[in-house]
Tab-separated table of C-alpha atoms in Angstrom:
chain	number	residue	atom	x	y	z
A	1221	MET	CA	-60.243	62.242	120.854
A	1222	ALA	CA	-61.328	60.752	117.549
A	1223	TRP	CA	-64.723	62.069	118.054
A	1224	LEU	CA	-63.231	65.468	118.737
A	1225	ILE	CA	-61.719	65.346	115.415
A	1226	GLU	CA	-64.191	64.661	113.622
A	1227	GLN	CA	-66.355	67.303	114.757
A	1228	ALA	CA	-63.930	69.727	114.119
A	1229	GLY	CA	-64.164	69.387	110.784
A	1230	SER	CA	-67.961	70.782	111.046
A	1231	LYS	CA	-68.718	74.088	110.016
A	1232	ASN	CA	-69.561	75.475	113.588
A	1233	LEU	CA	-66.400	74.664	116.030
A	1234	MET	CA	-67.589	76.912	118.744
A	1235	SER	CA	-70.908	74.398	119.067
A	1236	SER	CA	-68.527	71.299	119.125
A	1237	PHE	CA	-66.761	72.964	121.945
A	1238	ALA	CA	-69.696	73.555	123.794
A	1239	ARG	CA	-70.908	70.011	123.599
A	1240	VAL	CA	-67.930	68.730	124.474
A	1241	THR	CA	-67.673	70.892	127.697
A	1242	ASP	CA	-71.309	69.971	128.617
A	1243	GLY	CA	-70.553	66.398	128.553
A	1244	TRP	CA	-67.755	66.872	131.085
A	1245	GLN	CA	-69.755	66.907	133.956
A	1246	GLY	CA	-68.038	67.082	137.181
A	1247	ILE	CA	-64.425	67.984	135.531
A	1248	ARG	CA	-63.313	71.461	136.586
A	1249	PRO	CA	-63.016	73.821	133.602
A	1250	CYS	CA	-59.394	74.017	132.560
A	1251	PRO	CA	-58.881	77.592	130.768
A	1252	LEU	CA	-55.515	76.095	129.697
A	1253	LEU	CA	-57.220	73.398	127.379
A	1254	SER	CA	-59.469	75.539	125.875
A	1255	LEU	CA	-56.648	77.841	124.751
A	1256	ALA	CA	-54.901	74.681	123.005
A	1257	LEU	CA	-57.941	73.479	121.577
A	1258	LEU	CA	-58.351	77.000	119.977
A	1259	SER	CA	-54.699	77.122	118.705
A	1260	LEU	CA	-55.512	73.861	117.307
A	1261	ALA	CA	-58.821	74.792	115.175
A	1262	PRO	CA	-56.705	76.218	111.945
A	1263	TRP	CA	-54.992	72.692	111.772
A	1264	LEU	CA	-57.868	70.820	111.842
A	1265	LEU	CA	-59.807	72.812	109.246
A	1266	THR	CA	-57.186	72.388	106.884
A	1267	GLY	CA	-55.556	68.980	107.402
A	1268	CYS	CA	-58.581	67.226	108.051
A	1269	GLY	CA	-60.419	67.657	104.926
A	1270	GLY	CA	-62.031	70.540	106.035
A	1271	GLY	CA	-61.972	74.289	104.660
A	1272	THR	CA	-61.345	75.168	101.118
A	1273	LYS	CA	-59.289	73.016	98.411
A	1274	PRO	CA	-55.739	74.395	97.330
A	1275	PRO	CA	-55.778	75.577	93.954
A	1276	ALA	CA	-54.433	73.148	91.176
A	1277	PRO	CA	-50.770	73.563	90.301
A	1278	ALA	CA	-50.548	75.604	86.663
A	1279	ALA	CA	-49.813	74.021	83.452
A	1280	PRO	CA	-46.022	74.602	82.252
A	1281	VAL	CA	-45.900	76.946	79.374
A	1282	ALA	CA	-44.011	76.511	76.556
A	1283	PRO	CA	-41.312	78.566	76.037
A	1284	PRO	CA	-41.643	80.612	72.690
A	1285	PRO	CA	-40.429	78.965	69.553
A	1286	VAL	CA	-36.725	80.188	68.514
A	1287	ALA	CA	-36.372	82.648	66.154
A	1288	ILE	CA	-34.012	82.868	63.170
A	1289	LYS	CA	-31.471	85.274	61.508
A	1290	THR	CA	-30.123	83.955	58.478
A	1291	VAL	CA	-26.438	85.213	58.070
A	1292	LYS	CA	-26.233	83.990	54.439
A	1293	PRO	CA	-29.608	84.609	52.981
A	1294	ALA	CA	-30.833	82.768	50.073
A	1295	ALA	CA	-32.085	85.982	48.480
A	1296	PRO	CA	-31.460	89.332	49.128
A	1297	ASP	CA	-34.234	91.531	50.572
A	1298	PRO	CA	-35.161	94.583	48.298
A	1299	ALA	CA	-35.686	96.754	51.253
A	1300	GLU	CA	-31.979	96.492	51.842
A	1301	ASN	CA	-31.382	98.705	49.082
A	1302	ARG	CA	-33.894	101.588	49.824
A	1303	PRO	CA	-32.451	104.486	51.505
A	1304	ASP	CA	-35.210	104.711	54.001
A	1305	ALA	CA	-35.018	101.135	55.407
A	1306	ALA	CA	-34.615	101.040	58.748
A	1307	ALA	CA	-31.880	99.465	60.475
A	1308	PRO	CA	-32.020	95.930	62.117
A	1309	VAL	CA	-32.415	95.726	65.350
A	1310	GLU	CA	-29.451	93.656	67.059
A	1311	GLY	CA	-30.387	90.017	67.392
A	1312	GLU	CA	-33.289	90.213	65.034
A	1313	ALA	CA	-33.766	89.680	61.354
A	1314	ALA	CA	-34.123	92.306	58.981
A	1315	GLY	CA	-38.067	92.594	59.099
A	1316	GLY	CA	-38.665	91.099	62.596
A	1317	PRO	CA	-37.726	87.767	63.978
A	1318	ALA	CA	-38.485	85.050	61.606
A	1319	MET	CA	-39.884	81.582	62.717
A	1320	ALA	CA	-37.738	78.820	62.079
A	1321	PRO	CA	-39.551	76.902	59.123
A	1322	PRO	CA	-40.105	73.100	58.994
A	1323	GLY	CA	-37.105	71.158	57.082
A	1324	GLU	CA	-34.963	73.740	57.351
A	1325	HIS	CA	-31.456	72.767	55.331
A	1326	PRO	CA	-28.421	72.413	58.427
A	1327	ALA	CA	-25.965	73.781	55.863
A	1328	ASN	CA	-27.719	77.218	56.382
A	1329	VAL	CA	-25.883	79.155	59.148
A	1330	PHE	CA	-28.324	81.258	61.588
A	1331	ASP	CA	-28.109	83.031	64.619
A	1332	PHE	CA	-30.857	81.718	67.055
A	1333	VAL	CA	-32.446	84.131	69.413
A	1334	ALA	CA	-35.597	83.325	71.425
A	1335	PRO	CA	-37.376	86.387	72.318
A	1336	GLY	CA	-38.481	87.021	76.024
A	1337	SER	CA	-36.640	84.248	77.070
A	1338	ILE	CA	-33.159	83.192	78.724
A	1339	ASN	CA	-33.299	80.336	76.218
A	1340	SER	CA	-30.750	81.671	73.438
A	1341	VAL	CA	-28.094	79.631	71.081
A	1342	THR	CA	-26.166	82.394	68.793
A	1343	SER	CA	-23.602	81.637	66.342
A	1344	SER	CA	-23.051	85.680	64.862
A	1345	LYS	CA	-19.441	85.059	63.945
A	1346	PRO	CA	-19.314	84.950	59.831
A	1347	LEU	CA	-18.161	81.572	58.616
A	1348	PRO	CA	-15.365	81.343	56.135
A	1349	HIS	CA	-16.597	78.515	53.992
A	1350	GLU	CA	-20.163	77.453	52.853
A	1351	ILE	CA	-19.728	73.941	53.864
A	1352	ASP	CA	-19.739	74.884	57.682
A	1353	GLN	CA	-22.945	73.545	59.641
A	1354	PHE	CA	-24.335	73.901	62.828
A	1355	VAL	CA	-26.586	71.433	64.497
A	1356	ILE	CA	-28.574	72.559	67.172
A	1357	ALA	CA	-29.975	69.472	69.518
A	1358	GLN	CA	-32.000	69.538	73.051
A	1359	VAL	CA	-30.161	67.921	75.661
A	1360	ALA	CA	-32.995	65.478	76.893
A	1361	ASP	CA	-36.931	64.732	76.505
A	1362	GLN	CA	-37.721	67.545	79.673
A	1363	ALA	CA	-40.746	69.422	79.469
A	1364	GLY	CA	-39.374	73.258	79.347
A	1365	ALA	CA	-35.747	72.139	79.090
A	1366	THR	CA	-33.778	75.437	78.674
A	1367	SER	CA	-29.959	74.203	77.652
A	1368	PHE	CA	-29.178	73.226	74.272
A	1369	VAL	CA	-25.893	71.700	72.524
A	1370	VAL	CA	-24.593	73.452	69.770
A	1371	THR	CA	-22.677	70.846	67.777
A	1372	GLU	CA	-20.222	73.036	65.083
A	1373	ILE	CA	-19.496	70.361	62.090
A	1374	PRO	CA	-16.337	72.155	61.020
A	1375	ALA	CA	-14.881	72.080	57.452
A	1376	THR	CA	-12.938	69.260	56.259
A	1377	THR	CA	-10.406	68.058	53.737
A	1378	ASP	CA	-13.307	65.629	52.401
A	1379	THR	CA	-15.136	68.181	49.809
A	1380	VAL	CA	-14.011	70.068	47.068
A	1381	SER	CA	-15.486	73.479	47.793
A	1382	SER	CA	-15.030	75.623	44.666
A	1383	ASN	CA	-13.343	76.064	41.222
A	1384	ASP	CA	-10.302	78.161	39.880
A	1385	ALA	CA	-10.580	80.915	36.828
A	1386	SER	CA	-10.127	77.934	34.854
A	1387	GLY	CA	-13.020	75.841	35.968
A	1388	ASN	CA	-10.427	73.517	37.756
A	1389	PRO	CA	-11.190	72.212	41.007
A	1390	VAL	CA	-9.476	73.990	43.879
A	1391	ASN	CA	-9.147	72.504	47.622
A	1392	LEU	CA	-9.161	73.928	50.987
A	1393	GLN	CA	-5.375	73.995	50.650
A	1394	GLY	CA	-5.303	75.427	47.363
A	1395	ASN	CA	-3.936	72.576	45.221
A	1396	ARG	CA	-5.156	72.692	41.848
A	1397	LEU	CA	-5.668	69.893	39.171
A	1398	PRO	CA	-4.273	70.202	35.716
A	1399	ALA	CA	-6.742	70.516	32.747
A	1400	GLY	CA	-8.138	67.486	31.875
A	1401	PHE	CA	-8.115	65.794	35.382
A	1402	VAL	CA	-11.399	65.929	37.373
A	1403	PRO	CA	-12.033	64.296	41.074
A	1404	VAL	CA	-14.057	61.517	41.342
A	1405	PRO	CA	-17.208	62.822	43.578
A	1406	GLY	CA	-17.593	61.167	46.775
A	1407	THR	CA	-14.011	60.048	46.968
A	1408	GLY	CA	-12.713	62.967	49.635
A	1409	LEU	CA	-9.593	64.420	49.640
A	1410	SER	CA	-6.110	63.142	51.075
A	1411	PRO	CA	-4.757	64.791	53.972
A	1412	ASP	CA	-2.520	66.930	52.291
A	1413	GLY	CA	-5.622	68.298	50.143
A	1414	TRP	CA	-5.386	66.493	46.582
A	1415	PRO	CA	-8.270	64.117	45.695
A	1416	ARG	CA	-8.104	60.747	46.379
A	1417	ARG	CA	-9.349	59.588	43.022
A	1418	ILE	CA	-9.445	61.487	39.762
A	1419	ILE	CA	-10.646	60.818	36.029
A	1420	CYS	CA	-8.406	61.517	33.278
A	1421	GLN	CA	-10.238	63.002	30.378
A	1422	TYR	CA	-7.889	61.882	28.026
A	1423	ASP	CA	-8.441	58.204	28.241
A	1424	GLY	CA	-11.194	57.784	31.002
A	1425	SER	CA	-8.783	56.232	33.086
A	1426	LEU	CA	-8.927	56.111	36.728
A	1427	MET	CA	-5.991	57.147	38.782
A	1428	ALA	CA	-5.237	56.865	42.753
A	1429	TYR	CA	-3.249	59.403	44.872
A	1430	ILE	CA	-0.140	58.404	46.387
A	1431	PRO	CA	0.963	60.644	49.303
A	1432	PRO	CA	4.464	62.006	49.651
A	1433	GLY	CA	6.883	60.542	51.607
A	1434	PRO	CA	9.677	57.909	52.193
A	1435	ALA	CA	9.039	54.658	49.720
A	1436	ARG	CA	11.430	51.293	49.954
A	1437	LEU	CA	13.062	50.723	47.002
A	1438	GLY	CA	14.408	47.036	46.585
A	1439	SER	CA	14.750	44.335	49.317
A	1440	ASN	CA	18.249	42.789	51.269
A	1441	ASP	CA	16.808	39.457	50.774
A	1442	GLY	CA	15.152	39.911	47.230
A	1443	PRO	CA	16.589	39.269	43.827
A	1444	ALA	CA	20.458	40.098	43.244
A	1445	ASN	CA	19.412	42.971	41.006
A	1446	ALA	CA	17.213	44.383	43.854
A	1447	ARG	CA	19.720	44.786	46.477
A	1448	PRO	CA	20.231	46.483	48.518
A	1449	GLU	CA	17.372	48.092	50.111
A	1450	ALA	CA	17.163	51.923	49.603
A	1451	THR	CA	15.168	54.491	51.314
A	1452	VAL	CA	14.324	57.356	48.619
A	1453	LEU	CA	11.779	60.372	49.235
A	1454	LEU	CA	8.724	60.799	46.802
A	1455	ASP	CA	6.671	63.407	45.948
A	1456	GLY	CA	2.662	63.044	45.974
A	1457	TYR	CA	1.558	61.644	42.315
A	1458	TYR	CA	-1.032	59.960	40.984
A	1459	ILE	CA	-0.855	56.438	39.247
A	1460	ASN	CA	-3.574	54.578	37.522
A	1461	VAL	CA	-5.523	52.177	39.266
A	1462	PHE	CA	-5.337	49.759	36.285
A	1463	GLU	CA	-2.918	48.781	33.488
A	1464	THR	CA	-3.335	50.524	30.091
A	1465	THR	CA	-6.325	48.641	28.850
A	1466	VAL	CA	-6.979	47.896	25.085
A	1467	ALA	CA	-9.919	50.140	25.116
A	1468	GLU	CA	-7.893	53.335	26.333
A	1469	TYR	CA	-5.355	52.589	23.625
A	1470	LYS	CA	-7.997	52.496	20.940
A	1471	ARG	CA	-9.055	55.923	22.321
A	1472	TYR	CA	-5.518	57.364	21.353
A	1473	ARG	CA	-5.521	55.866	18.131
A	1474	ASP	CA	-8.488	57.203	17.172
A	1475	GLU	CA	-6.984	60.503	18.161
A	1476	MET	CA	-4.249	60.069	16.005
A	1477	LYS	CA	-6.041	58.668	13.028
A	1478	ALA	CA	-8.239	61.858	13.603
A	1479	LYS	CA	-5.487	64.350	13.022
A	1480	ASN	CA	-3.855	62.220	10.409
A	1481	LYS	CA	-0.701	61.106	12.665
A	1482	ASN	CA	0.864	57.711	12.793
A	1483	SER	CA	0.368	55.654	15.705
A	1484	PHE	CA	1.398	52.015	16.548
A	1485	ALA	CA	-1.010	48.757	16.918
A	1486	ALA	CA	-0.888	47.005	19.912
A	1487	ILE	CA	-0.341	43.104	19.014
A	1488	ASN	CA	-3.530	42.342	20.931
A	1489	GLU	CA	-5.573	44.993	19.691
A	1490	THR	CA	-8.514	42.714	18.825
A	1491	ALA	CA	-8.782	41.434	22.545
A	1492	ASP	CA	-11.368	42.151	25.194
A	1493	PRO	CA	-11.051	45.666	25.878
A	1494	ARG	CA	-10.512	45.433	29.392
A	1495	GLN	CA	-7.499	43.482	28.480
A	1496	PRO	CA	-4.111	45.137	29.338
A	1497	VAL	CA	-2.663	46.456	26.123
A	1498	LEU	CA	0.521	44.644	24.994
A	1499	GLY	CA	3.630	44.893	22.661
A	1500	ILE	CA	4.106	48.483	23.225
A	1501	PRO	CA	7.630	49.540	22.798
A	1502	TRP	CA	8.869	51.879	25.673
A	1503	GLY	CA	8.739	54.933	23.251
A	1504	VAL	CA	5.398	54.356	22.275
A	1505	ALA	CA	4.283	53.859	25.794
A	1506	SER	CA	6.062	57.170	26.656
A	1507	ALA	CA	4.100	59.404	24.139
A	1508	TYR	CA	1.039	57.792	25.052
A	1509	ALA	CA	1.853	59.165	28.338
A	1510	LYS	CA	2.732	62.798	27.235
A	1511	TRP	CA	-0.293	62.804	24.878
A	1512	SER	CA	-2.401	62.262	27.965
A	1513	GLY	CA	-0.750	64.665	29.868
A	1514	ARG	CA	1.085	62.223	32.043
A	1515	ASP	CA	4.365	60.131	32.336
A	1516	LEU	CA	5.712	56.868	32.904
A	1517	PRO	CA	6.224	56.014	36.419
A	1518	THR	CA	9.633	55.734	37.841
A	1519	GLU	CA	10.538	52.429	39.703
A	1520	ALA	CA	10.604	54.081	42.618
A	1521	GLU	CA	7.013	55.229	42.160
A	1522	PHE	CA	6.133	51.792	40.768
A	1523	GLU	CA	7.234	49.986	43.987
A	1524	LYS	CA	5.713	52.846	46.586
A	1525	ALA	CA	2.447	52.049	45.134
A	1526	ALA	CA	2.611	48.394	45.007
A	1527	ARG	CA	4.418	47.786	48.447
A	1528	GLY	CA	2.845	50.576	50.762
A	1529	PRO	CA	4.623	52.727	53.218
A	1530	ASP	CA	5.665	49.347	55.145
A	1531	GLY	CA	7.715	48.045	51.982
A	1532	PHE	CA	5.669	44.858	51.742
A	1533	ARG	CA	7.253	42.191	49.865
A	1534	ALA	CA	3.774	42.037	47.786
A	1535	PRO	CA	0.830	44.459	47.111
A	1536	TRP	CA	-1.143	42.126	49.725
A	1537	GLY	CA	1.776	41.991	52.492
A	1538	ASN	CA	4.040	39.522	53.043
A	1539	THR	CA	1.754	36.190	53.248
A	1540	ARG	CA	0.514	33.932	50.706
A	1541	ALA	CA	-1.434	35.094	47.456
A	1542	ILE	CA	-4.618	33.670	47.788
A	1543	TRP	CA	-6.854	33.570	43.997
A	1544	PRO	CA	-9.782	32.509	43.545
A	1545	GLU	CA	-8.939	30.194	40.851
A	1546	PRO	CA	-5.573	29.128	39.284
A	1547	ARG	CA	-3.130	31.999	38.844
A	1548	THR	CA	0.531	32.312	38.027
A	1549	THR	CA	3.025	35.146	37.147
A	1550	LYS	CA	2.524	34.363	33.480
A	1551	THR	CA	-1.522	34.629	33.718
A	1552	LEU	CA	-2.922	37.437	31.499
A	1553	ALA	CA	-6.504	38.721	32.470
A	1554	ASN	CA	-8.973	41.401	32.196
A	1555	VAL	CA	-7.255	44.284	34.625
A	1556	GLY	CA	-8.775	44.229	38.136
A	1557	LYS	CA	-9.934	40.449	37.650
A	1558	PHE	CA	-8.071	39.309	40.554
A	1559	SER	CA	-9.119	41.355	43.538
A	1560	SER	CA	-6.387	40.151	45.847
A	1561	ASP	CA	-3.700	41.619	43.921
A	1562	GLN	CA	-4.341	45.079	45.168
A	1563	SER	CA	-2.388	47.539	47.388
A	1564	ILE	CA	-2.688	49.439	50.267
A	1565	TYR	CA	-3.722	52.458	47.854
A	1566	GLY	CA	-6.169	50.137	45.928
A	1567	ILE	CA	-3.802	49.757	42.880
A	1568	TYR	CA	-4.404	46.674	41.038
A	1569	ASP	CA	-2.456	43.932	38.919
A	1570	LEU	CA	1.024	45.865	40.433
A	1571	ALA	CA	2.174	41.697	40.977
A	1572	GLY	CA	0.572	39.872	38.224
A	1573	ASN	CA	-0.662	40.296	34.909
A	1574	ALA	CA	1.242	42.291	32.361
A	1575	HIS	CA	4.908	43.470	32.886
A	1576	GLU	CA	5.207	47.175	32.868
A	1577	TRP	CA	7.545	49.657	31.467
A	1578	VAL	CA	8.724	52.287	33.855
A	1579	ALA	CA	10.616	55.429	33.001
A	1580	ASP	CA	14.056	54.391	34.450
A	1581	TRP	CA	17.273	53.538	32.464
A	1582	HIS	CA	18.066	49.838	33.660
A	1583	ASP	CA	21.312	48.760	35.458
A	1584	ASP	CA	21.583	46.175	37.941
A	1585	ASN	CA	23.479	48.251	40.497
A	1586	SER	CA	21.171	51.230	40.305
A	1587	HIS	CA	20.111	50.573	43.946
A	1588	ALA	CA	23.367	50.492	45.286
A	1589	GLU	CA	23.770	54.270	44.395
A	1590	ALA	CA	20.687	55.139	46.053
A	1591	ALA	CA	21.378	53.319	49.056
A	1592	LYS	CA	24.468	55.528	49.150
A	1593	MET	CA	22.803	58.636	49.427
A	1594	ARG	CA	22.725	58.932	53.728
A	1595	ASP	CA	19.808	61.245	53.864
A	1596	GLY	CA	18.065	59.550	50.944
A	1597	VAL	CA	17.447	60.944	47.288
A	1598	LYS	CA	14.259	62.871	46.349
A	1599	ASN	CA	11.954	61.704	43.463
A	1600	TRP	CA	15.334	59.217	42.608
A	1601	THR	CA	15.218	58.632	38.802
A	1602	GLY	CA	17.236	55.503	38.515
A	1603	ALA	CA	20.283	55.083	36.692
A	1604	LYS	CA	21.889	57.924	34.277
A	1605	LYS	CA	22.887	55.529	31.809
A	1606	PRO	CA	21.924	52.110	30.921
A	1607	LYS	CA	24.356	49.231	31.671
A	1608	ILE	CA	23.177	47.906	28.233
A	1609	THR	CA	22.310	50.189	25.659
A	1610	SER	CA	18.642	51.091	24.970
A	1611	GLN	CA	17.451	49.055	27.988
A	1612	HIS	CA	14.736	50.339	30.382
A	1613	THR	CA	13.433	48.455	33.329
A	1614	VAL	CA	10.703	46.489	33.417
A	1615	LYS	CA	8.612	45.806	36.615
A	1616	GLY	CA	6.797	42.820	37.544
A	1617	CYS	CA	6.842	39.585	39.110
A	1618	LEU	CA	8.782	36.677	37.544
A	1619	ASN	CA	8.825	33.269	39.278
A	1620	ASP	CA	7.231	34.211	42.631
A	1621	TRP	CA	5.017	37.413	43.678
A	1622	ASP	CA	7.860	39.594	44.762
A	1623	VAL	CA	7.154	42.952	43.380
A	1624	THR	CA	10.903	43.990	43.777
A	1625	ALA	CA	12.003	42.071	41.033
A	1626	ARG	CA	13.310	43.805	38.084
A	1627	GLU	CA	15.014	43.010	34.522
A	1628	GLY	CA	16.001	45.222	31.581
A	1629	ARG	CA	14.540	44.944	28.278
A	1630	LEU	CA	15.393	46.948	25.007
A	1631	MET	CA	13.021	49.610	24.646
A	1632	THR	CA	12.192	49.180	20.863
A	1633	GLU	CA	10.903	45.665	21.131
A	1634	LYS	CA	7.382	44.451	21.050
A	1635	PHE	CA	7.270	42.356	24.325
A	1636	PRO	CA	3.803	40.241	24.196
A	1637	ASP	CA	3.956	40.121	27.790
A	1638	VAL	CA	4.608	43.763	28.627
A	1639	GLY	CA	2.182	46.779	28.884
A	1640	PHE	CA	2.554	50.122	30.800
A	1641	ARG	CA	0.415	52.451	33.241
A	1642	THR	CA	1.017	55.989	33.609
A	1643	VAL	CA	1.450	58.598	36.652
A	1644	LEU	CA	0.439	62.515	37.184
A	1645	ARG	CA	3.152	64.042	39.231
A	1646	VAL	CA	1.468	66.915	41.416
A	1647	GLY	CA	4.116	67.237	44.118
A	1648	GLY	CA	3.612	67.959	47.946
A	1649	GLY	CA	1.662	70.889	47.962
A	1650	ASN	CA	2.987	71.817	44.976
A	1651	PRO	CA	-0.017	73.653	42.553
A	1652	GLY	CA	-0.240	71.596	39.417
A	1653	GLN	CA	0.573	73.092	36.316
A	1654	PRO	CA	-2.108	73.283	33.458
A	1655	ALA	CA	-1.817	70.971	30.504
A	1656	ALA	CA	-0.289	72.309	27.440
A	1657	THR	CA	-3.610	71.458	25.154
A	1658	PRO	CA	-6.948	70.420	26.675
A	1659	PRO	CA	-8.176	66.772	25.923
A	1660	ASN	CA	-8.535	65.504	22.860
A	1661	THR	CA	-6.085	67.730	21.385
A	1662	PRO	CA	-2.896	65.864	21.389
A	1663	ASN	CA	0.375	67.371	20.657
A	1664	THR	CA	2.780	64.859	21.088
A	1665	LYS	CA	3.714	62.995	17.928
A	1666	PRO	CA	4.251	59.284	18.542
A	1667	ALA	CA	7.500	58.050	18.709
A	1668	ASN	CA	9.184	55.610	16.087
A	1669	PRO	CA	10.119	52.582	18.077
A	1670	ASN	CA	13.252	52.485	16.310
A	1671	ARG	CA	13.995	56.192	17.251
A	1672	PRO	CA	12.815	56.662	20.369
A	1673	PRO	CA	12.781	59.903	22.678
A	1674	ASN	CA	15.925	60.447	25.162
A	1675	PRO	CA	14.296	59.846	28.580
A	1676	PRO	CA	15.400	62.202	31.480
A	1677	ARG	CA	19.105	61.569	32.511
A	1678	ASN	CA	18.836	63.423	35.945
A	1679	ASN	CA	17.159	63.163	39.585
A	1680	ALA	CA	15.626	65.953	39.229
A	1681	PHE	CA	11.572	66.141	37.694
């Protein structure tokens, strides 16, 4: 049988059959066998190496390149303004499909159409913001893949999109910073749409945003005059990341001198420029804040910036402090030197370094008044009048690192351990009000330490 299969591969199949039958002498011819062999002939020719070889498979044809139509072209086509210009065909850029140039910036928005192919990715809906992006990626490393993934990167609150008519940054929620304050690039926006970090252009100080919400004021197991604990509600505000420094206060004095106005010298004006400014009476600190378009913080604002929304005992939590070198509550150093003294919002030296003036009149029982409010009081400003005449509250740790500590001090005195920082109130979603004057044009006369200005005496800002 093997010989038969070998011979079947020859060009003359019938001569092979003849030789087979000549060798079968004495065997009766069988018509059925002949028919069977004839029916197998095509199979023997093609399956055993005979006949013409099958054609090689065609090489895969690469899909046509993707055409692009720019929704927001970099420069308008002059032909668009000609009356004889033909209307563009749907799905095709004006002037015909334009091939994707290499290295095209992903922030551009395109319609993707592959002419003559079923491969198409389309985004024809106009986008509301310039920062919207689309990323086109092939699903897998397969020759001739016809599926694509389109990932939209939506507009986020981490980018300031434009400026208003006055040149102030406006974010996607429409909030606006007052004149004299600019966002720090790359620090993003809070969920309610305010820049997380800003610079005050009056003195160059850095400020951090504290979001609106409840704040825990005082403590049930803290100092006696900080009891009981009360919950108050605060609008959003900015607070200085560091205490006001010698260098920043010098800038204020230089402005006053240039305008032939009086100013008050700090007791450490010749110290390191990064030292907190000291020996400033309350009225002068308040005047500095007004000059820079800001205010002194309330005690509630100070404590929220220090304790966070959970009401920690110290800025770093409820555990022991860890310092890289010996430090006590009376240690004075350059601002920000002790990085462990930092709150959840990134505010430094709220436990140590200089003690700080706040806006509130001082009364040892003011927390009890706040605690009487069943639903909490909004933007609590402290006691309506001081228990001791002319005393304002000073914040800062006394014998340990408990930031609920508080004491009253005469607002006219120059204390060598007391400095201050400022706040900018912007409110929860409330557009900021422009400053009355631009930077470097102060309009507030420094207060006479012996005749300080009257502070607000109600609980409304």
